[in-house]
mmCIF file of C-alpha atoms in Angstrom:
data_model
loop_
_atom_site.group_PDB
_atom_site.id
_atom_site.type_symbol
_atom_site.label_atom_id
_atom_site.label_comp_id
_atom_site.label_asym_id
_atom_site.label_seq_id
_atom_site.Cartn_x
_atom_site.Cartn_y
_atom_site.Cartn_z
ATOM 1 C CA MET A 30 38.159 0.758 -12.480
ATOM 2 C CA ASP A 31 34.703 -0.692 -13.215
ATOM 3 C CA LYS A 32 32.168 1.688 -14.699
ATOM 4 C CA LYS A 33 29.194 2.436 -12.469
ATOM 5 C CA TYR A 34 25.837 2.498 -14.136
ATOM 6 C CA TYR A 35 24.126 4.659 -11.558
ATOM 7 C CA SER A 36 24.154 8.262 -10.366
ATOM 8 C CA GLU A 37 26.359 8.665 -7.326
ATOM 9 C CA TYR A 38 24.676 11.968 -6.537
ATOM 10 C CA LEU A 39 21.266 10.276 -6.545
ATOM 11 C CA VAL A 40 22.667 7.506 -4.356
ATOM 12 C CA GLU A 41 23.756 10.034 -1.741
ATOM 13 C CA ILE A 42 20.311 11.645 -1.637
ATOM 14 C CA ILE A 43 18.643 8.260 -1.172
ATOM 15 C CA ARG A 44 21.242 7.207 1.396
ATOM 16 C CA LYS A 45 20.537 10.326 3.456
ATOM 17 C CA CYS A 46 16.788 9.659 3.383
ATOM 18 C CA ILE A 47 17.219 5.986 4.319
ATOM 19 C CA ALA A 48 19.458 6.922 7.257
ATOM 20 C CA LYS A 49 16.592 8.979 8.697
ATOM 21 C CA LYS A 50 14.322 5.932 8.760
ATOM 22 C CA VAL A 51 16.523 2.955 9.662
ATOM 23 C CA ARG A 52 19.742 2.360 11.562
ATOM 24 C CA LYS A 53 21.082 -0.439 9.411
ATOM 25 C CA TYR A 54 21.172 -0.827 5.657
ATOM 26 C CA ASP A 55 23.438 -2.355 3.023
ATOM 27 C CA PHE A 56 24.595 -0.871 -0.252
ATOM 28 C CA ASP A 57 25.933 -2.819 -3.231
ATOM 29 C CA ASN A 58 28.512 -0.406 -4.610
ATOM 30 C CA GLN A 59 28.907 -2.398 -7.815
ATOM 31 C CA ASN A 60 25.242 -2.487 -8.792
ATOM 32 C CA GLY A 61 23.844 0.532 -6.962
ATOM 33 C CA ILE A 62 21.371 -1.404 -4.807
ATOM 34 C CA PHE A 63 20.206 -0.541 -1.272
ATOM 35 C CA THR A 64 18.726 -3.299 0.902
ATOM 36 C CA PHE A 65 17.199 -2.936 4.352
ATOM 37 C CA GLU A 66 14.133 -3.779 6.434
ATOM 38 C CA MET A 67 11.523 -1.532 7.950
ATOM 39 C CA GLU A 68 9.143 -2.386 10.783
ATOM 40 C CA VAL A 69 5.548 -1.248 10.857
ATOM 41 C CA GLN A 70 2.924 -1.534 13.557
ATOM 42 C CA ASP A 71 0.368 -3.413 11.492
ATOM 43 C CA LYS A 72 0.921 -6.805 9.897
ATOM 44 C CA PRO A 73 3.045 -7.586 7.946
ATOM 45 C CA ASP A 74 5.574 -6.637 10.634
ATOM 46 C CA ASN A 75 8.781 -6.479 8.581
ATOM 47 C CA LEU A 76 9.055 -5.292 5.004
ATOM 48 C CA GLU A 77 12.138 -6.029 2.938
ATOM 49 C CA TYR A 78 13.295 -3.081 0.824
ATOM 50 C CA LEU A 79 15.369 -3.241 -2.353
ATOM 51 C CA ILE A 80 16.118 0.083 -4.063
ATOM 52 C CA LYS A 81 17.879 -0.111 -7.445
ATOM 53 C CA VAL A 82 19.442 3.201 -8.500
ATOM 54 C CA GLY A 83 20.066 4.026 -12.147
ATOM 55 C CA ASN A 84 21.649 6.958 -13.960
ATOM 56 C CA GLY A 85 18.453 8.996 -13.934
ATOM 57 C CA ASP A 86 15.921 6.960 -12.009
ATOM 58 C CA TYR A 87 15.395 4.498 -9.190
ATOM 59 C CA VAL A 88 12.920 1.741 -8.461
ATOM 60 C CA ILE A 89 11.773 0.602 -5.028
ATOM 61 C CA ASN A 90 10.645 -2.991 -4.513
ATOM 62 C CA VAL A 91 9.192 -3.772 -1.085
ATOM 63 C CA ILE A 92 8.561 -7.445 -0.358
ATOM 64 C CA SER A 93 6.024 -8.579 2.211
ATOM 65 C CA PRO A 94 6.798 -11.459 4.593
ATOM 66 C CA LEU A 95 3.364 -12.824 3.658
ATOM 67 C CA MET A 96 3.741 -15.721 1.248
ATOM 68 C CA ALA A 97 0.916 -17.203 -0.779
ATOM 69 C CA ASP A 98 0.650 -20.959 -1.310
ATOM 70 C CA THR A 99 0.754 -21.288 -5.098
ATOM 71 C CA ARG A 100 -0.682 -24.814 -4.847
ATOM 72 C CA ASP A 101 -3.995 -23.333 -3.702
ATOM 73 C CA LYS A 102 -5.418 -22.256 -7.040
ATOM 74 C CA LYS A 103 -8.620 -20.805 -5.579
ATOM 75 C CA MET A 104 -6.657 -18.643 -3.148
ATOM 76 C CA MET A 105 -4.213 -17.499 -5.851
ATOM 77 C CA SER A 106 -7.122 -16.568 -8.101
ATOM 78 C CA ALA A 107 -8.689 -14.518 -5.285
ATOM 79 C CA LEU A 108 -5.349 -12.818 -4.560
ATOM 80 C CA ALA A 109 -4.893 -11.963 -8.243
ATOM 81 C CA GLU A 110 -8.377 -10.412 -8.322
ATOM 82 C CA PHE A 111 -7.669 -8.535 -5.088
ATOM 83 C CA VAL A 112 -4.428 -7.089 -6.503
ATOM 84 C CA CYS A 113 -6.182 -6.037 -9.721
ATOM 85 C CA ARG A 114 -8.921 -4.302 -7.749
ATOM 86 C CA ILE A 115 -6.647 -2.372 -5.384
ATOM 87 C CA ASN A 116 -4.258 -1.390 -8.202
ATOM 88 C CA TYR A 117 -7.137 0.162 -10.123
ATOM 89 C CA CYS A 118 -6.783 3.980 -10.042
ATOM 90 C CA MET A 119 -3.736 3.760 -7.760
ATOM 91 C CA GLU A 120 -1.750 6.867 -8.654
ATOM 92 C CA GLU A 121 1.612 6.090 -7.072
ATOM 93 C CA GLY A 122 3.161 2.649 -7.358
ATOM 94 C CA ASN A 123 1.425 -0.709 -7.590
ATOM 95 C CA PHE A 124 1.205 -4.109 -5.956
ATOM 96 C CA ASP A 125 2.728 -7.139 -7.672
ATOM 97 C CA LEU A 126 1.839 -10.788 -7.139
ATOM 98 C CA ASN A 127 4.274 -13.480 -8.286
ATOM 99 C CA MET A 128 1.936 -16.232 -9.436
ATOM 100 C CA SER A 129 4.694 -18.851 -9.562
ATOM 101 C CA GLY A 130 6.465 -17.959 -6.285
ATOM 102 C CA GLY A 131 3.661 -16.521 -4.160
ATOM 103 C CA ILE A 132 5.618 -13.332 -3.395
ATOM 104 C CA ILE A 133 3.647 -10.166 -2.652
ATOM 105 C CA GLN A 134 5.439 -6.860 -3.188
ATOM 106 C CA PHE A 135 4.868 -3.175 -3.812
ATOM 107 C CA LYS A 136 6.801 -1.378 -6.565
ATOM 108 C CA TYR A 137 7.459 2.341 -6.875
ATOM 109 C CA TYR A 138 9.318 3.876 -9.828
ATOM 110 C CA MET A 139 10.787 7.389 -9.817
ATOM 111 C CA ASN A 140 12.074 9.077 -12.971
ATOM 112 C CA CYS A 141 14.752 11.640 -12.039
ATOM 113 C CA MET A 142 16.248 12.270 -15.484
ATOM 114 C CA HIS A 143 17.605 15.838 -15.741
ATOM 115 C CA ILE A 144 16.209 16.781 -12.317
ATOM 116 C CA THR A 145 17.317 16.545 -8.699
ATOM 117 C CA PRO A 146 14.437 15.249 -6.561
ATOM 118 C CA PRO A 147 13.960 17.051 -3.227
ATOM 119 C CA GLU A 148 14.632 14.955 -0.140
ATOM 120 C CA ARG A 149 10.999 15.164 0.928
ATOM 121 C CA ILE A 150 9.950 13.580 -2.385
ATOM 122 C CA VAL A 151 12.472 10.757 -1.976
ATOM 123 C CA GLU A 152 11.350 10.214 1.615
ATOM 124 C CA HIS A 153 7.743 10.064 0.418
ATOM 125 C CA SER A 154 8.616 7.417 -2.170
ATOM 126 C CA ILE A 155 10.309 5.322 0.526
ATOM 127 C CA MET A 156 7.350 5.559 2.908
ATOM 128 C CA ARG A 157 4.628 5.125 0.282
ATOM 129 C CA PRO A 158 4.915 1.283 0.214
ATOM 130 C CA ILE A 159 4.507 1.113 3.993
ATOM 131 C CA ASP A 160 1.346 3.214 3.798
ATOM 132 C CA MET A 161 -0.061 0.906 1.133
ATOM 133 C CA PHE A 162 0.737 -2.257 3.076
ATOM 134 C CA ARG A 163 -0.911 -0.728 6.147
ATOM 135 C CA GLN A 164 -3.990 -0.010 4.113
ATOM 136 C CA TYR A 165 -4.315 -3.371 2.375
ATOM 137 C CA SER A 166 -2.472 -5.935 4.532
ATOM 138 C CA LYS A 167 -5.672 -7.073 6.268
ATOM 139 C CA GLY A 168 -7.137 -7.968 2.889
ATOM 140 C CA PHE A 169 -4.067 -10.025 1.955
ATOM 141 C CA VAL A 170 -4.103 -11.766 5.347
ATOM 142 C CA ARG A 171 -7.787 -12.673 5.145
ATOM 143 C CA ILE A 172 -7.562 -14.054 1.612
ATOM 144 C CA ILE A 173 -4.463 -16.096 2.420
ATOM 145 C CA GLY A 174 -6.299 -17.274 5.537
ATOM 146 C CA GLY A 175 -9.095 -18.725 3.417
ATOM 147 C CA ASN A 176 -11.636 -15.929 2.924
ATOM 148 C CA TYR A 177 -11.714 -15.695 -0.850
ATOM 149 C CA ASN A 178 -14.101 -12.789 -1.476
ATOM 150 C CA ALA A 179 -11.659 -10.387 -3.134
ATOM 151 C CA ARG A 180 -14.259 -7.722 -3.923
ATOM 152 C CA LYS A 181 -15.398 -7.380 -0.335
ATOM 153 C CA ALA A 182 -11.818 -7.479 0.949
ATOM 154 C CA ALA A 183 -10.835 -4.615 -1.360
ATOM 155 C CA GLU A 184 -13.896 -2.537 -0.496
ATOM 156 C CA ALA A 185 -13.401 -3.111 3.230
ATOM 157 C CA CYS A 186 -9.769 -1.969 3.116
ATOM 158 C CA GLU A 187 -10.618 1.079 1.031
ATOM 159 C CA THR A 188 -13.596 1.986 3.210
ATOM 160 C CA ALA A 189 -11.428 1.796 6.339
ATOM 161 C CA TYR A 190 -8.921 4.152 4.679
ATOM 162 C CA ILE A 191 -11.601 6.647 3.654
ATOM 163 C CA VAL A 192 -13.160 6.575 7.121
ATOM 164 C CA LYS A 193 -9.711 7.300 8.560
ATOM 165 C CA ILE A 194 -9.419 10.340 6.266
ATOM 166 C CA LEU A 195 -12.827 11.574 7.391
ATOM 167 C CA ASN A 196 -11.991 11.059 11.062
ATOM 168 C CA ASP A 197 -8.662 12.861 10.708
ATOM 169 C CA TYR A 198 -10.448 15.757 9.018
ATOM 170 C CA LYS A 199 -13.144 15.881 11.714
ATOM 171 C CA ARG A 200 -10.521 15.950 14.464
ATOM 172 C CA GLU A 201 -8.878 18.933 12.787
ATOM 173 C CA THR A 202 -12.120 20.878 12.271
ATOM 174 C CA ALA A 203 -14.483 19.778 15.087
ATOM 175 C CA TYR A 204 -12.833 18.813 18.355
ATOM 176 C CA ASP A 205 -15.949 17.283 19.924
ATOM 177 C CA ALA A 206 -17.123 15.386 16.848
ATOM 178 C CA GLU A 207 -17.651 11.664 17.251
ATOM 179 C CA ASP A 208 -15.523 9.387 15.057
ATOM 180 C CA TYR A 209 -17.062 7.304 12.312
ATOM 181 C CA TYR A 210 -16.880 3.628 13.245
ATOM 182 C CA TYR A 211 -15.584 1.055 10.803
ATOM 183 C CA ASP A 212 -13.675 -2.158 11.460
ATOM 184 C CA ALA A 213 -12.130 -3.762 8.394
ATOM 185 C CA ASP A 214 -11.515 -7.011 10.289
ATOM 186 C CA GLU A 215 -15.199 -7.333 11.086
ATOM 187 C CA GLU A 216 -16.213 -6.378 7.566
ATOM 188 C CA ILE A 217 -13.854 -8.821 5.847
ATOM 189 C CA GLY A 218 -14.862 -11.612 8.214
ATOM 190 C CA ILE A 219 -12.863 -13.628 10.713
ATOM 191 C CA ASN A 220 -13.896 -17.171 9.777
ATOM 192 C CA ILE A 221 -13.493 -18.906 6.437
ATOM 193 C CA ASP A 222 -17.200 -19.782 6.238
ATOM 194 C CA MET A 223 -18.408 -16.353 7.376
ATOM 195 C CA ASP A 224 -20.309 -14.562 4.644
ATOM 196 C CA PHE A 225 -19.695 -10.903 3.984
ATOM 197 C CA ASP A 226 -22.133 -8.425 5.461
ATOM 198 C CA ASP A 227 -23.378 -5.810 3.060
ATOM 199 C CA ASN A 228 -24.319 -3.479 5.926
ATOM 200 C CA TYR A 229 -21.395 -1.233 6.746
ATOM 201 C CA TYR A 230 -20.994 0.374 10.167
ATOM 202 C CA TYR A 231 -21.605 3.896 8.957
ATOM 203 C CA GLU A 232 -24.661 5.846 7.903
ATOM 204 C CA ASP A 233 -23.105 9.157 6.945
ATOM 205 C CA LYS A 234 -23.420 10.025 3.261
ATOM 206 C CA ASP A 235 -19.957 11.614 3.277
ATOM 207 C CA VAL A 236 -18.371 8.163 3.027
ATOM 208 C CA ASP A 237 -20.455 7.299 -0.020
ATOM 209 C CA ARG A 238 -19.443 10.634 -1.517
ATOM 210 C CA TYR A 239 -15.768 9.793 -0.997
ATOM 211 C CA PHE A 240 -16.298 6.434 -2.668
ATOM 212 C CA GLU A 241 -17.756 8.287 -5.625
ATOM 213 C CA TRP A 242 -14.798 10.688 -5.768
ATOM 214 C CA PHE A 243 -12.267 7.862 -5.524
ATOM 215 C CA GLY A 244 -13.993 6.009 -8.366
ATOM 216 C CA LEU A 245 -14.678 2.930 -6.236
ATOM 217 C CA TRP A 246 -18.223 2.553 -7.519
ATOM 218 C CA GLU A 247 -20.580 4.272 -9.911
ATOM 219 C CA LYS A 248 -22.402 7.476 -9.065
ATOM 220 C CA ASP A 249 -25.766 5.703 -8.907
ATOM 221 C CA GLY A 250 -24.523 3.872 -5.803
ATOM 222 C CA LYS A 251 -24.096 0.452 -7.361
ATOM 223 C CA GLU A 252 -21.138 -1.543 -6.147
ATOM 224 C CA ARG A 253 -18.560 -2.549 -8.708
ATOM 225 C CA GLU A 254 -18.918 -6.146 -9.827
#
């Protein structure tokens, strides 16, 4: 009988969590690898999951259907800058860009040595990549589409996320409050030749305060270079 280099108990916990999210998945019993796809509402539509289970850990790699053309050096340079910017201060997981193959993926590592992770923690680790692709997919799409301003793309995606947090909070605390308006598509720009507009669609200082808290720019209000 071949020795298995993964925790069967950890496999069963992950299997149970996967079964709650998708109907179909595959498991490589020899190598301890789950593979499946998950659909999300925003582009990219289908994300390919690969979860490698070890004796005391597991790593989740989620591959986007978006593929970058590695022959376009200007676009690859902008994508690399975009990935560096959005990975900065990211607490859970990180984006990866394969510079030779053009593959975009999100990686999440979980150390479970000497502990049994609760199901809710495992479920969170499985859903975390989807949340990140929802937040940043518009930036990837625009850069691949020819809009190479990585700084503005990153700021637009992060601003949209912060505005969503503020709106969710306002809905919970003030039922009649009007939502903040922010459209990342408009801010990033639809056309290749369209310049970025420095005037955001909000005036409330709360958003600037959240930028300060998240470390997205300095406290004096200057944008990061």
